[in-house]
Structures are given as structure tokens and as C-alpha cells.
């Protein structure tokens, strides 16, 4: 099939392009390289089934004839304010990618009668009052807070996706992606895992914000790619929303200790007690729906996923 991956030069997108090519699809990767990198897809350039187009989904799209499938992953995704590629630093770009960009790609899906997947996020649940979060929970987002540029634009992206399904008959699905990690996350991304691994490998202090007891659940990248592909191709997904993530919860301090152990680092773990605005205390997916309808759940253990990631960053540091 001919597949468009918008945001295909990013962390998740580049792994998705790679997997789709292995499954003998034709892949058009469209990316403006705002937070992604050509290095992520360099190895795919010699594949005659792969085409990279440098373009911005919020502007006029290049001609994309006969596209049958559209994955929309194009958006900044890092929540860390200190990162130059975070959705705080790139607030306007984030809003536009998730609203204007989603609109443009949905129009393309309508024109080409293509299947469409919107990459949403667990952040649409905000600081949730229900654990674990099920898809029918509508969340607890602060629309005035700093994180709203991402959370609310993703929520609007979901609204647009549902609108095109209801009113214009487009075949759509929404993936609410929970924290995903693995090789090719940018070093300056500063999300928790990458931050801890880089500092541990450099024997620098590992800073844990808050009291460290807040929990996170992490999904290894290959599991996420399996989930996204199943969600696109499985029956009974049209017009549906699915949580994709790992339901195994651990405290942030436990992740710090585990990464320190696996890297045999001399780093000190420093608990800062500094709170981050609207940082959720807990976030954990209920993946019952994905298990039942997609026959999907994460298979890579935390230990294996961390080791694979640490090995990758050891090589590139
Ligand atoms: P990423 O920043 O590595 O990838 C995003 C890609 O989109 C980048 O290559 C970037 O250059 C591209 N892009 C951004 N704006 C664009 C535009 N206007 N036009 C064309 N390309 C554009 O991020 P990621 O971690 O791979 O995330 C991919 C998607 O998954 C995002 O939509 C993100 O919101 C979502 N998501 C990711 C996570 C996670 O843990 N990584 C969690 C929840 C949701």
C-alpha cells in the first residue's frame, strides 16, 4: 500500500517508516525537520519504496497522489521546558501542527479516500482524577496552563478527527500514546528516560523533580510501532480511540535507580522537591480495549527496553 507518514523523520515516525518498508509498503515520509532529523531516516534513502519530502503540514501540501493510508505523527512532543524542541519552546508550531496540520491531512484523507490515524497523547487526560485512564474518561486539563498549547491542541486534533469521521465519512482512528522511549529520542529532548540515561552515562547528577514518588509507565518503541500498525489495519477501529502504552507503573525515583544500576553509573540521584506546573502525579493507561480489539499489549520488559536504549546511547555519546 502507499502510506504517508507525516512526522516520519521523528523518533516514533522513523521507526514506523522502517517497519512499514520491511512489510513491503511504499512509504512517503513528510517532515519539516522541526524536531526530527534527517539522520533518523538516512538509512532508508536507498530503498526504492521510500520517499522523503521536506514539507510543513501546516502549509500548502505538495501533491500526494494515490495515498491510501495516512499516519499523522507530526508535532513537537517533549514537555520539558528546558528543551529547545519542547512544545513550550515551539508553542505556536505545536498548536498549528495539531489543528491546521490535522485539518489539512484530514482533507487529503477525504480526497484520496485514505485511512487516517491521529497520534494523540495521554496528555489529553491532563492531571487525571481516575486511575488507570480509560478511553471514555474525558480528562482533567487546565486550559490556561503552560502545557495547554499541547494538551488542548491535541484535544482539538481529536475533535477534528471525529468531525471528519461523523460528517464527511472519513475512515479514522485515534491513538492516545502514553510515554514511549527507545533509540533515536533526541539527546536534547530531556524527557525523563533520555535525561536519566544521558546523565547516568556521563556520571552527572540525575535530577528527580518533585519527591520522586510520582509514577510513570513506559512503553518501548517496538511495542508502540506494533500497536500503531495494528490500530491502522485491524477491523473495528474506524471512528475509535485507543490507549496505547504500557500499564506497568513505577515511581520516577525507581526509574532513576534502575538506570543508574544498568549503566553502572557513579551519578548521584538528587531529589529536587521542585514541582513542575501541571505535572501529573500518576498516569497509567487502561489498555483493555487494545487487548480485546487489536490483540495488542507491550511485550518488551522494562529491563530489556532500558538495556537496548542504554546500548544505543553508549554508542552515540
Ligand atoms: P518527534 O518530535 O521525534 O517527532 C515529530 C516529528 O514531526 C518530527 O520529525 C518533526 O520534525 C515533525 N514535525 C513537527 N511539526 C511538523 C510540521 N508542521 N510539518 C511537518 N513535520 C512536522 O516526536 P515523537 O516522540 O516521535 O512523537 C510523534 C507523535 O507522537 C507526536 O504527535 C506526539 O505528540 C505523539 N506522542 C509521542 C509520545 C512519546 O512518548 N514519544 C507520547 C505521546 C504522544
mmCIF file of C-alpha atoms and ligand atoms in Angstrom:
data_model
loop_
_atom_site.group_PDB
_atom_site.id
_atom_site.type_symbol
_atom_site.label_atom_id
_atom_site.label_comp_id
_atom_site.label_asym_id
_atom_site.label_seq_id
_atom_site.Cartn_x
_atom_site.Cartn_y
_atom_site.Cartn_z
ATOM 1 C CA UNK A 1 0.000 0.000 0.000
ATOM 2 C CA UNK A 2 1.084 3.621 -0.425
ATOM 3 C CA UNK A 3 1.457 5.145 3.026
ATOM 4 C CA UNK A 4 2.084 8.723 4.145
ATOM 5 C CA UNK A 5 3.890 9.161 7.471
ATOM 6 C CA UNK A 6 3.664 12.824 8.498
ATOM 7 C CA UNK A 7 6.388 13.392 11.092
ATOM 8 C CA UNK A 8 8.262 10.379 9.697
ATOM 9 C CA UNK A 9 11.731 11.776 10.478
ATOM 10 C CA UNK A 10 10.971 11.925 14.200
ATOM 11 C CA UNK A 11 11.550 9.384 16.952
ATOM 12 C CA UNK A 12 8.356 7.303 16.552
ATOM 13 C CA UNK A 13 7.872 8.190 12.864
ATOM 14 C CA UNK A 14 11.284 6.937 11.730
ATOM 15 C CA UNK A 15 10.761 3.552 13.438
ATOM 16 C CA UNK A 16 7.318 3.384 11.830
ATOM 17 C CA UNK A 17 8.713 4.132 8.319
ATOM 18 C CA UNK A 18 11.336 1.433 8.825
ATOM 19 C CA UNK A 19 8.780 -1.185 9.876
ATOM 20 C CA UNK A 20 6.336 -0.330 7.056
ATOM 21 C CA UNK A 21 9.139 -0.683 4.486
ATOM 22 C CA UNK A 22 10.027 -4.098 5.973
ATOM 23 C CA UNK A 23 6.396 -5.059 5.399
ATOM 24 C CA UNK A 24 6.834 -4.076 1.710
ATOM 25 C CA UNK A 25 4.713 -0.943 1.709
ATOM 26 C CA UNK A 26 5.595 2.200 -0.241
ATOM 27 C CA UNK A 27 6.331 4.966 2.269
ATOM 28 C CA UNK A 28 6.232 8.721 1.761
ATOM 29 C CA UNK A 29 7.796 10.447 4.753
ATOM 30 C CA UNK A 30 6.751 14.080 5.044
ATOM 31 C CA UNK A 31 8.557 16.147 7.649
ATOM 32 C CA UNK A 32 9.776 19.734 8.071
ATOM 33 C CA UNK A 33 12.608 18.544 10.404
ATOM 34 C CA UNK A 34 11.437 20.942 13.133
ATOM 35 C CA UNK A 35 12.136 18.444 15.933
ATOM 36 C CA UNK A 36 13.097 15.388 13.871
ATOM 37 C CA UNK A 37 16.304 14.715 11.993
ATOM 38 C CA UNK A 38 17.347 13.500 8.573
ATOM 39 C CA UNK A 39 19.799 11.197 10.387
ATOM 40 C CA UNK A 40 16.828 9.146 11.624
ATOM 41 C CA UNK A 41 15.893 8.197 8.056
ATOM 42 C CA UNK A 42 19.259 8.360 6.280
ATOM 43 C CA UNK A 43 19.496 4.552 6.213
ATOM 44 C CA UNK A 44 16.166 4.356 4.337
ATOM 45 C CA UNK A 45 17.239 6.588 1.459
ATOM 46 C CA UNK A 46 18.493 3.710 -0.731
ATOM 47 C CA UNK A 47 15.184 1.873 -0.526
ATOM 48 C CA UNK A 48 13.268 2.478 -3.768
ATOM 49 C CA UNK A 49 9.978 2.212 -1.840
ATOM 50 C CA UNK A 50 10.917 5.209 0.331
ATOM 51 C CA UNK A 51 10.459 8.874 -0.497
ATOM 52 C CA UNK A 52 11.309 11.774 1.824
ATOM 53 C CA UNK A 53 9.627 15.117 1.215
ATOM 54 C CA UNK A 54 10.685 18.087 3.337
ATOM 55 C CA UNK A 55 7.431 19.958 3.866
ATOM 56 C CA UNK A 56 5.327 21.575 6.571
ATOM 57 C CA UNK A 57 1.851 20.098 7.105
ATOM 58 C CA UNK A 58 0.525 23.473 8.209
ATOM 59 C CA UNK A 59 1.296 24.984 4.779
ATOM 60 C CA UNK A 60 0.054 24.017 1.318
ATOM 61 C CA UNK A 61 0.783 20.299 0.950
ATOM 62 C CA UNK A 62 2.830 19.006 -2.005
ATOM 63 C CA UNK A 63 0.967 16.743 -4.473
ATOM 64 C CA UNK A 64 0.463 13.349 -2.790
ATOM 65 C CA UNK A 65 -1.476 11.244 -5.280
ATOM 66 C CA UNK A 66 -2.885 7.778 -4.540
ATOM 67 C CA UNK A 67 -2.100 7.818 -0.827
ATOM 68 C CA UNK A 68 -4.115 5.006 0.797
ATOM 69 C CA UNK A 69 -3.057 5.357 4.428
ATOM 70 C CA UNK A 70 -2.101 8.438 6.494
ATOM 71 C CA UNK A 71 -0.317 8.347 9.860
ATOM 72 C CA UNK A 72 -0.284 11.847 11.379
ATOM 73 C CA UNK A 73 2.556 11.996 13.907
ATOM 74 C CA UNK A 74 3.815 15.485 13.076
ATOM 75 C CA UNK A 75 4.010 17.557 16.269
ATOM 76 C CA UNK A 76 6.602 18.572 18.833
ATOM 77 C CA UNK A 77 6.199 16.187 21.773
ATOM 78 C CA UNK A 78 8.683 16.964 24.536
ATOM 79 C CA UNK A 79 7.142 18.510 27.672
ATOM 80 C CA UNK A 80 10.433 19.657 29.190
ATOM 81 C CA UNK A 81 10.608 23.460 29.304
ATOM 82 C CA UNK A 82 14.409 23.418 29.205
ATOM 83 C CA UNK A 83 14.451 21.674 25.853
ATOM 84 C CA UNK A 84 14.726 23.769 22.658
ATOM 85 C CA UNK A 85 12.463 21.226 20.925
ATOM 86 C CA UNK A 86 9.734 21.149 23.578
ATOM 87 C CA UNK A 87 6.173 22.205 22.896
ATOM 88 C CA UNK A 88 6.829 25.137 25.247
ATOM 89 C CA UNK A 89 9.678 26.447 23.092
ATOM 90 C CA UNK A 90 7.659 25.655 19.948
ATOM 91 C CA UNK A 91 4.205 26.608 21.209
ATOM 92 C CA UNK A 92 2.789 28.168 18.033
ATOM 93 C CA UNK A 93 4.213 25.411 15.844
ATOM 94 C CA UNK A 94 2.630 22.825 18.165
ATOM 95 C CA UNK A 95 -0.822 24.406 18.041
ATOM 96 C CA UNK A 96 -0.654 24.748 14.263
ATOM 97 C CA UNK A 97 0.619 21.189 13.671
ATOM 98 C CA UNK A 98 -2.204 19.657 15.714
ATOM 99 C CA UNK A 99 -5.006 21.908 14.441
ATOM 100 C CA UNK A 100 -4.159 23.328 10.978
ATOM 101 C CA UNK A 101 -1.981 20.310 10.115
ATOM 102 C CA UNK A 102 -4.619 17.781 11.211
ATOM 103 C CA UNK A 103 -7.223 19.677 9.195
ATOM 104 C CA UNK A 104 -5.060 19.591 6.048
ATOM 105 C CA UNK A 105 -4.262 15.889 6.395
ATOM 106 C CA UNK A 106 -7.933 15.045 7.018
ATOM 107 C CA UNK A 107 -8.835 16.924 3.827
ATOM 108 C CA UNK A 108 -6.227 14.833 1.998
ATOM 109 C CA UNK A 109 -7.691 11.652 3.546
ATOM 110 C CA UNK A 110 -11.144 12.698 2.349
ATOM 111 C CA UNK A 111 -9.906 13.456 -1.176
ATOM 112 C CA UNK A 112 -7.885 10.241 -1.531
ATOM 113 C CA UNK A 113 -10.382 8.076 0.447
ATOM 114 C CA UNK A 114 -7.434 7.131 2.659
ATOM 115 C CA UNK A 115 -7.494 5.649 6.160
ATOM 116 C CA UNK A 116 -6.302 8.178 8.742
ATOM 117 C CA UNK A 117 -4.636 7.828 12.167
ATOM 118 C CA UNK A 118 -4.138 10.777 14.503
ATOM 119 C CA UNK A 119 -1.342 10.432 17.063
ATOM 120 C CA UNK A 120 -2.876 11.917 20.177
ATOM 121 C CA UNK A 121 -1.447 11.684 23.655
ATOM 122 C CA UNK A 122 -2.078 10.655 27.248
ATOM 123 C CA UNK A 123 -1.723 14.378 27.991
ATOM 124 C CA UNK A 124 -5.316 14.877 26.858
ATOM 125 C CA UNK A 125 -6.179 13.336 30.283
ATOM 126 C CA UNK A 126 -4.306 16.225 31.973
ATOM 127 C CA UNK A 127 -3.808 15.560 35.693
ATOM 128 C CA UNK A 128 -6.238 12.636 35.801
ATOM 129 C CA UNK A 129 -8.609 12.016 38.696
ATOM 130 C CA UNK A 130 -9.247 8.408 37.633
ATOM 131 C CA UNK A 131 -6.663 5.590 37.528
ATOM 132 C CA UNK A 132 -5.916 3.895 35.254
ATOM 133 C CA UNK A 133 -7.322 6.067 32.466
ATOM 134 C CA UNK A 134 -9.889 4.504 30.153
ATOM 135 C CA UNK A 135 -10.706 5.937 26.750
ATOM 136 C CA UNK A 136 -14.126 7.196 27.896
ATOM 137 C CA UNK A 137 -12.568 9.396 30.624
ATOM 138 C CA UNK A 138 -12.607 12.963 29.308
ATOM 139 C CA UNK A 139 -9.716 14.173 31.446
ATOM 140 C CA UNK A 140 -8.768 16.988 33.788
ATOM 141 C CA UNK A 141 -6.845 19.514 31.688
ATOM 142 C CA UNK A 142 -6.042 23.063 32.763
ATOM 143 C CA UNK A 143 -6.798 25.068 29.602
ATOM 144 C CA UNK A 144 -4.978 28.120 30.994
ATOM 145 C CA UNK A 145 -1.771 26.338 31.985
ATOM 146 C CA UNK A 146 1.513 26.244 30.096
ATOM 147 C CA UNK A 147 1.017 22.677 28.911
ATOM 148 C CA UNK A 148 -2.304 23.571 27.281
ATOM 149 C CA UNK A 149 -0.632 24.515 23.978
ATOM 150 C CA UNK A 150 -0.034 20.791 23.543
ATOM 151 C CA UNK A 151 -2.895 19.214 25.530
ATOM 152 C CA UNK A 152 -5.641 21.400 24.122
ATOM 153 C CA UNK A 153 -4.371 21.339 20.540
ATOM 154 C CA UNK A 154 -4.246 17.528 20.705
ATOM 155 C CA UNK A 155 -7.797 17.573 22.065
ATOM 156 C CA UNK A 156 -8.839 19.758 19.124
ATOM 157 C CA UNK A 157 -6.985 17.371 16.793
ATOM 158 C CA UNK A 158 -9.143 14.557 18.211
ATOM 159 C CA UNK A 159 -12.275 16.693 17.768
ATOM 160 C CA UNK A 160 -11.424 17.393 14.113
ATOM 161 C CA UNK A 161 -10.695 13.726 13.503
ATOM 162 C CA UNK A 162 -14.093 12.711 14.926
ATOM 163 C CA UNK A 163 -15.810 15.502 12.997
ATOM 164 C CA UNK A 164 -14.374 14.303 9.664
ATOM 165 C CA UNK A 165 -15.491 10.781 10.525
ATOM 166 C CA UNK A 166 -19.039 11.771 11.522
ATOM 167 C CA UNK A 167 -19.772 14.437 8.929
ATOM 168 C CA UNK A 168 -17.555 13.519 5.986
ATOM 169 C CA UNK A 169 -17.319 9.751 6.237
ATOM 170 C CA UNK A 170 -13.506 9.612 6.552
ATOM 171 C CA UNK A 171 -12.132 6.310 7.902
ATOM 172 C CA UNK A 172 -10.277 7.453 11.065
ATOM 173 C CA UNK A 173 -8.799 6.222 14.337
ATOM 174 C CA UNK A 174 -7.058 7.974 17.249
ATOM 175 C CA UNK A 175 -4.056 6.600 19.159
ATOM 176 C CA UNK A 176 -3.644 8.073 22.643
ATOM 177 C CA UNK A 177 0.055 7.428 23.011
ATOM 178 C CA UNK A 178 1.487 7.153 26.533
ATOM 179 C CA UNK A 179 5.199 7.705 27.331
ATOM 180 C CA UNK A 180 7.308 5.872 24.782
ATOM 181 C CA UNK A 181 11.082 5.530 24.851
ATOM 182 C CA UNK A 182 13.958 3.966 22.953
ATOM 183 C CA UNK A 183 16.739 4.663 20.459
ATOM 184 C CA UNK A 184 16.553 7.870 18.379
ATOM 185 C CA UNK A 185 14.983 10.062 21.046
ATOM 186 C CA UNK A 186 16.971 13.261 20.753
ATOM 187 C CA UNK A 187 19.617 13.878 23.378
ATOM 188 C CA UNK A 188 18.288 17.405 23.920
ATOM 189 C CA UNK A 189 14.730 16.096 24.243
ATOM 190 C CA UNK A 190 15.088 15.986 28.051
ATOM 191 C CA UNK A 191 12.144 13.631 28.663
ATOM 192 C CA UNK A 192 12.665 11.550 31.782
ATOM 193 C CA UNK A 193 14.237 8.346 30.426
ATOM 194 C CA UNK A 194 16.595 10.001 27.990
ATOM 195 C CA UNK A 195 17.584 12.574 30.570
ATOM 196 C CA UNK A 196 18.368 9.914 33.182
ATOM 197 C CA UNK A 197 20.279 7.714 30.705
ATOM 198 C CA UNK A 198 22.440 10.526 29.342
ATOM 199 C CA UNK A 199 23.292 11.884 32.785
ATOM 200 C CA UNK A 200 23.983 8.384 34.116
ATOM 201 C CA UNK A 201 26.290 7.579 31.193
ATOM 202 C CA UNK A 202 28.169 10.840 31.797
ATOM 203 C CA UNK A 203 28.262 10.235 35.582
ATOM 204 C CA UNK A 204 26.462 13.565 36.056
ATOM 205 C CA UNK A 205 23.803 14.106 38.748
ATOM 206 C CA UNK A 206 20.386 12.627 37.965
ATOM 207 C CA UNK A 207 17.768 15.213 38.952
ATOM 208 C CA UNK A 208 14.412 13.895 40.073
ATOM 209 C CA UNK A 209 11.721 16.586 40.204
ATOM 210 C CA UNK A 210 9.074 16.671 42.954
ATOM 211 C CA UNK A 211 9.532 13.991 45.625
ATOM 212 C CA UNK A 212 10.175 11.207 43.092
ATOM 213 C CA UNK A 213 7.078 9.266 44.145
ATOM 214 C CA UNK A 214 5.048 10.363 41.099
ATOM 215 C CA UNK A 215 4.612 7.389 38.774
ATOM 216 C CA UNK A 216 5.169 6.903 35.066
ATOM 217 C CA UNK A 217 4.527 3.962 32.767
ATOM 218 C CA UNK A 218 6.860 3.483 29.831
ATOM 219 C CA UNK A 219 6.379 1.668 26.530
ATOM 220 C CA UNK A 220 9.332 0.512 24.435
ATOM 221 C CA UNK A 221 9.347 1.843 20.870
ATOM 222 C CA UNK A 222 8.974 -1.523 19.048
ATOM 223 C CA UNK A 223 5.829 -2.286 21.065
ATOM 224 C CA UNK A 224 4.412 1.143 20.203
ATOM 225 C CA UNK A 225 5.055 0.552 16.491
ATOM 226 C CA UNK A 226 3.247 -2.826 16.688
ATOM 227 C CA UNK A 227 0.316 -1.042 18.344
ATOM 228 C CA UNK A 228 0.126 1.760 15.768
ATOM 229 C CA UNK A 229 0.235 -0.693 12.862
ATOM 230 C CA UNK A 230 -2.428 -2.934 14.397
ATOM 231 C CA UNK A 231 -4.600 0.081 15.066
ATOM 232 C CA UNK A 232 -4.342 1.199 11.448
ATOM 233 C CA UNK A 233 -5.045 -2.172 9.858
ATOM 234 C CA UNK A 234 -7.268 -4.090 12.306
ATOM 235 C CA UNK A 235 -11.027 -4.265 11.764
ATOM 236 C CA UNK A 236 -13.390 -2.467 14.193
ATOM 237 C CA UNK A 237 -11.115 0.575 14.553
ATOM 238 C CA UNK A 238 -12.910 3.051 12.287
ATOM 239 C CA UNK A 239 -14.046 6.055 14.358
ATOM 240 C CA UNK A 240 -12.487 4.615 17.524
ATOM 241 C CA UNK A 241 -9.951 5.862 20.065
ATOM 242 C CA UNK A 242 -7.405 3.571 21.723
ATOM 243 C CA UNK A 243 -4.926 3.992 24.563
ATOM 244 C CA UNK A 244 -1.511 2.646 23.542
ATOM 245 C CA UNK A 245 1.050 2.389 26.311
ATOM 246 C CA UNK A 246 2.454 0.174 28.997
ATOM 247 C CA UNK A 247 0.269 -0.255 32.098
ATOM 248 C CA UNK A 248 3.220 -1.211 34.337
ATOM 249 C CA UNK A 249 3.664 1.761 36.700
ATOM 250 C CA UNK A 250 6.855 2.685 38.528
ATOM 251 C CA UNK A 251 7.857 5.715 40.531
ATOM 252 C CA UNK A 252 10.241 8.224 38.950
ATOM 253 C CA UNK A 253 12.809 7.560 41.673
ATOM 254 C CA UNK A 254 12.695 3.830 40.851
ATOM 255 C CA UNK A 255 13.442 4.590 37.182
ATOM 256 C CA UNK A 256 16.383 6.723 38.264
ATOM 257 C CA UNK A 257 17.748 3.896 40.458
ATOM 258 C CA UNK A 258 17.269 1.268 37.756
ATOM 259 C CA UNK A 259 19.027 3.344 35.090
ATOM 260 C CA UNK A 260 21.879 4.115 37.470
ATOM 261 C CA UNK A 261 22.253 0.376 38.136
ATOM 262 C CA UNK A 262 22.121 -0.692 34.464
ATOM 263 C CA UNK A 263 24.660 1.936 33.405
ATOM 264 C CA UNK A 264 26.916 1.158 36.411
ATOM 265 C CA UNK A 265 26.988 4.902 36.877
ATOM 266 C CA UNK A 266 28.597 6.913 39.637
ATOM 267 C CA UNK A 267 25.884 9.597 39.287
ATOM 268 C CA UNK A 268 24.209 10.977 42.398
ATOM 269 C CA UNK A 269 20.397 10.910 42.383
ATOM 270 C CA UNK A 270 19.201 14.318 43.560
ATOM 271 C CA UNK A 271 15.587 14.821 44.625
ATOM 272 C CA UNK A 272 14.861 18.479 43.859
ATOM 273 C CA UNK A 273 11.410 18.814 45.540
ATOM 274 C CA UNK A 274 10.813 21.351 42.761
ATOM 275 C CA UNK A 275 7.301 20.963 41.306
ATOM 276 C CA UNK A 276 6.624 21.276 37.586
ATOM 277 C CA UNK A 277 3.411 23.110 36.667
ATOM 278 C CA UNK A 278 0.535 20.703 35.898
ATOM 279 C CA UNK A 279 2.910 17.726 36.057
ATOM 280 C CA UNK A 280 0.604 14.723 36.606
ATOM 281 C CA UNK A 281 1.054 12.690 39.801
ATOM 282 C CA UNK A 282 0.122 9.473 38.068
ATOM 283 C CA UNK A 283 -0.620 8.475 34.543
ATOM 284 C CA UNK A 284 -1.303 4.907 33.543
ATOM 285 C CA UNK A 285 -3.190 3.521 30.562
ATOM 286 C CA UNK A 286 -6.031 1.063 30.769
ATOM 287 C CA UNK A 287 -5.327 -0.973 27.615
ATOM 288 C CA UNK A 288 -8.252 -3.408 27.887
ATOM 289 C CA UNK A 289 -9.722 -2.090 24.625
ATOM 290 C CA UNK A 290 -6.427 -2.505 22.711
ATOM 291 C CA UNK A 291 -6.051 -6.040 24.133
ATOM 292 C CA UNK A 292 -9.564 -7.055 23.131
ATOM 293 C CA UNK A 293 -9.886 -5.422 19.710
ATOM 294 C CA UNK A 294 -6.270 -5.201 18.492
ATOM 295 C CA UNK A 295 -4.904 -8.233 20.345
ATOM 296 C CA UNK A 296 -2.079 -5.872 21.388
ATOM 297 C CA UNK A 297 -0.145 -5.350 24.593
ATOM 298 C CA UNK A 298 3.519 -4.463 25.284
ATOM 299 C CA UNK A 299 5.875 -7.431 25.142
ATOM 300 C CA UNK A 300 9.298 -5.869 25.869
ATOM 301 C CA UNK A 301 10.163 -5.840 29.575
ATOM 302 C CA UNK A 302 11.374 -2.609 31.171
ATOM 303 C CA UNK A 303 14.773 -4.206 31.827
ATOM 304 C CA UNK A 304 15.214 -5.225 28.169
ATOM 305 C CA UNK A 305 13.944 -1.887 26.818
ATOM 306 C CA UNK A 306 16.271 0.078 29.079
ATOM 307 C CA UNK A 307 19.259 -2.100 28.150
ATOM 308 C CA UNK A 308 18.562 -1.669 24.411
ATOM 309 C CA UNK A 309 18.267 2.092 24.879
ATOM 310 C CA UNK A 310 21.390 2.354 27.045
ATOM 311 C CA UNK A 311 23.408 0.342 24.461
ATOM 312 C CA UNK A 312 22.272 2.751 21.729
ATOM 313 C CA UNK A 313 23.194 5.912 23.660
ATOM 314 C CA UNK A 314 26.535 4.430 24.756
ATOM 315 C CA UNK A 315 27.408 4.145 21.038
ATOM 316 C CA UNK A 316 26.403 7.673 20.040
ATOM 317 C CA UNK A 317 27.659 9.663 23.036
HETATM 318 P P1 LIG B 1 9.335 13.859 17.435
HETATM 319 O O1 LIG B 1 9.479 15.294 17.750
HETATM 320 O O2 LIG B 1 10.547 13.000 17.459
HETATM 321 O O3 LIG B 1 8.623 13.660 16.016
HETATM 322 C C1 LIG B 1 7.719 14.572 15.486
HETATM 323 C C2 LIG B 1 8.103 14.811 14.035
HETATM 324 O O4 LIG B 1 7.158 15.719 13.457
HETATM 325 C C3 LIG B 1 9.485 15.468 13.890
HETATM 326 O O5 LIG B 1 10.249 14.776 12.939
HETATM 327 C C4 LIG B 1 9.170 16.903 13.424
HETATM 328 O O6 LIG B 1 10.187 17.457 12.659
HETATM 329 C C5 LIG B 1 7.868 16.671 12.677
HETATM 330 N N1 LIG B 1 7.036 17.871 12.591
HETATM 331 C C6 LIG B 1 6.649 18.705 13.596
HETATM 332 N N2 LIG B 1 5.865 19.696 13.111
HETATM 333 C C7 LIG B 1 5.754 19.464 11.775
HETATM 334 C C8 LIG B 1 5.076 20.135 10.710
HETATM 335 N N3 LIG B 1 4.365 21.266 10.916
HETATM 336 N N4 LIG B 1 5.163 19.644 9.462
HETATM 337 C C9 LIG B 1 5.888 18.510 9.215
HETATM 338 N N5 LIG B 1 6.546 17.827 10.179
HETATM 339 C C10 LIG B 1 6.481 18.305 11.434
HETATM 340 O O7 LIG B 1 8.218 13.296 18.441
HETATM 341 P P2 LIG B 1 7.780 11.794 18.719
HETATM 342 O O8 LIG B 1 8.126 11.489 20.118
HETATM 343 O O9 LIG B 1 8.239 10.914 17.629
HETATM 344 O O10 LIG B 1 6.198 11.962 18.641
HETATM 345 C C11 LIG B 1 5.456 11.645 17.462
HETATM 346 C C12 LIG B 1 3.975 11.887 17.720
HETATM 347 O O11 LIG B 1 3.528 11.055 18.806
HETATM 348 C C13 LIG B 1 3.652 13.336 18.101
HETATM 349 O O12 LIG B 1 2.425 13.694 17.507
HETATM 350 C C14 LIG B 1 3.497 13.262 19.614
HETATM 351 O O13 LIG B 1 2.606 14.240 20.083
HETATM 352 C C15 LIG B 1 2.937 11.855 19.807
HETATM 353 N N6 LIG B 1 3.257 11.337 21.146
HETATM 354 C C16 LIG B 1 4.518 10.914 21.446
HETATM 355 C C17 LIG B 1 4.789 10.430 22.725
HETATM 356 C C18 LIG B 1 6.157 9.914 23.118
HETATM 357 O O14 LIG B 1 6.306 9.406 24.237
HETATM 358 N N7 LIG B 1 7.163 9.975 22.277
HETATM 359 C C19 LIG B 1 3.783 10.386 23.694
HETATM 360 C C20 LIG B 1 2.521 10.853 23.338
HETATM 361 C C21 LIG B 1 2.254 11.305 22.056
#
